[in-house]
Coordinates of C-alpha atoms in Angstrom, one line a residue:
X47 CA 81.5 89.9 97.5
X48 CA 84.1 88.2 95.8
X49 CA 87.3 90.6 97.8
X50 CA 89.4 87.8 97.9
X51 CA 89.8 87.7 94.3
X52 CA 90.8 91.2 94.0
X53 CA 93.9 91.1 94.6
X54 CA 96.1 87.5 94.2
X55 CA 99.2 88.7 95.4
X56 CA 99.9 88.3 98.8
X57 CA 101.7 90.5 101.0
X58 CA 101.2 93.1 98.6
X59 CA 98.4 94.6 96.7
X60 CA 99.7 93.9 93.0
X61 CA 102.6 96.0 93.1
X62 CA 102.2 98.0 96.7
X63 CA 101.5 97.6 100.1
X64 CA 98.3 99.8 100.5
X65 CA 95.9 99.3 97.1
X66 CA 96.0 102.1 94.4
X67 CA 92.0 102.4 94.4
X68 CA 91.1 102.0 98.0
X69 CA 89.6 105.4 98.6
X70 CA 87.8 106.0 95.2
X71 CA 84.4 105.7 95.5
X72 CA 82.5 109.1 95.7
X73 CA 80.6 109.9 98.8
X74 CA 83.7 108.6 100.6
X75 CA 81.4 107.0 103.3
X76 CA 80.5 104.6 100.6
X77 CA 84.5 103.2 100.3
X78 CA 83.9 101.3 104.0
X79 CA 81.3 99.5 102.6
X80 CA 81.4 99.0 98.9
X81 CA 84.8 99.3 97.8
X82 CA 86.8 95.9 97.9
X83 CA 90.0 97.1 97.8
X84 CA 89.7 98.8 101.1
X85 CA 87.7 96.1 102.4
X86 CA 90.3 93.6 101.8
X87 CA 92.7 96.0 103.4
X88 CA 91.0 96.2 106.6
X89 CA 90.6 92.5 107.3
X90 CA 93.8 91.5 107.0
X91 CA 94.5 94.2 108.9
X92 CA 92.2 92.7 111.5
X93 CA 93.2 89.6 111.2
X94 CA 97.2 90.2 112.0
X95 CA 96.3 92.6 114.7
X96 CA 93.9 89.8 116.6
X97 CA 96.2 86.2 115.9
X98 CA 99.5 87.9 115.4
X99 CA 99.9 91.0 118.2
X100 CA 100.8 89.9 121.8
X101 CA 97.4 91.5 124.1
X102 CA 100.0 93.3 126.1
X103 CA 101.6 94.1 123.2
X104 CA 98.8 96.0 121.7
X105 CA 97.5 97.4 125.1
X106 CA 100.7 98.9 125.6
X107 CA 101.2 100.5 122.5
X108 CA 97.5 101.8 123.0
X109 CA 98.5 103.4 126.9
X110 CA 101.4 105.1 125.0
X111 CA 99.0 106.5 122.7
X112 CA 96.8 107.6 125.2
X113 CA 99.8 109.2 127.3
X114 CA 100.8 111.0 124.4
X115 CA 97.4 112.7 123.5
X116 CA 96.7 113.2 127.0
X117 CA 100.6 115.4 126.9
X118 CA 99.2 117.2 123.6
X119 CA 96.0 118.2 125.1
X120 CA 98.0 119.6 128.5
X121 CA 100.5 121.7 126.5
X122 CA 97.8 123.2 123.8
X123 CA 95.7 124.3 127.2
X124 CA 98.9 125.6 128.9
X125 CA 100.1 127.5 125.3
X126 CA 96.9 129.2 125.1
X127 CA 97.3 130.8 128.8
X128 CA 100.5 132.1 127.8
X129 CA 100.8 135.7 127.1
X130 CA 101.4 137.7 123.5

């Protein structure tokens, strides 16, 4: 797979930031393997994330996200006790 030579604009993908025809391949499940656009996508996505993001950078950002859905799941079990 040529993906590199998808798209020769870099930051952007031609004229956008996310690709135009990243999700069109039909069964969707197929667009994570087959579709370059979206392949492309995801490993420069990978790449910043792993030379470019500080470790506790990223593991912070991940505890906050973990904090947060932990607060969701606590107030959608507390509304449901509530009475109508």
């Amino acid at each position: 797979m040529d993906a590199g030579l998808v798209y020769n604009s870099w930051p952007k993908f031609a004229e956008s930031w996310v690709p135009e025809n990243m999700l069109t391949r039909a069964p969707m499940w197929r667009n994570f393997f087959e579709n370059d656009a979206y392949l492309t996508l995801m490993t420069i996505t990978a790449t910043w994330l792993l030379y470019y993001v500080p470790v506790w950078l990223a593991s912070l950002h991940q505890c906050g996200s973990m904090t947060l859905l932990s607060f969701a799941l606590w107030l959608t079990n507390e509304l449901r006790r509530v009475p109508k």
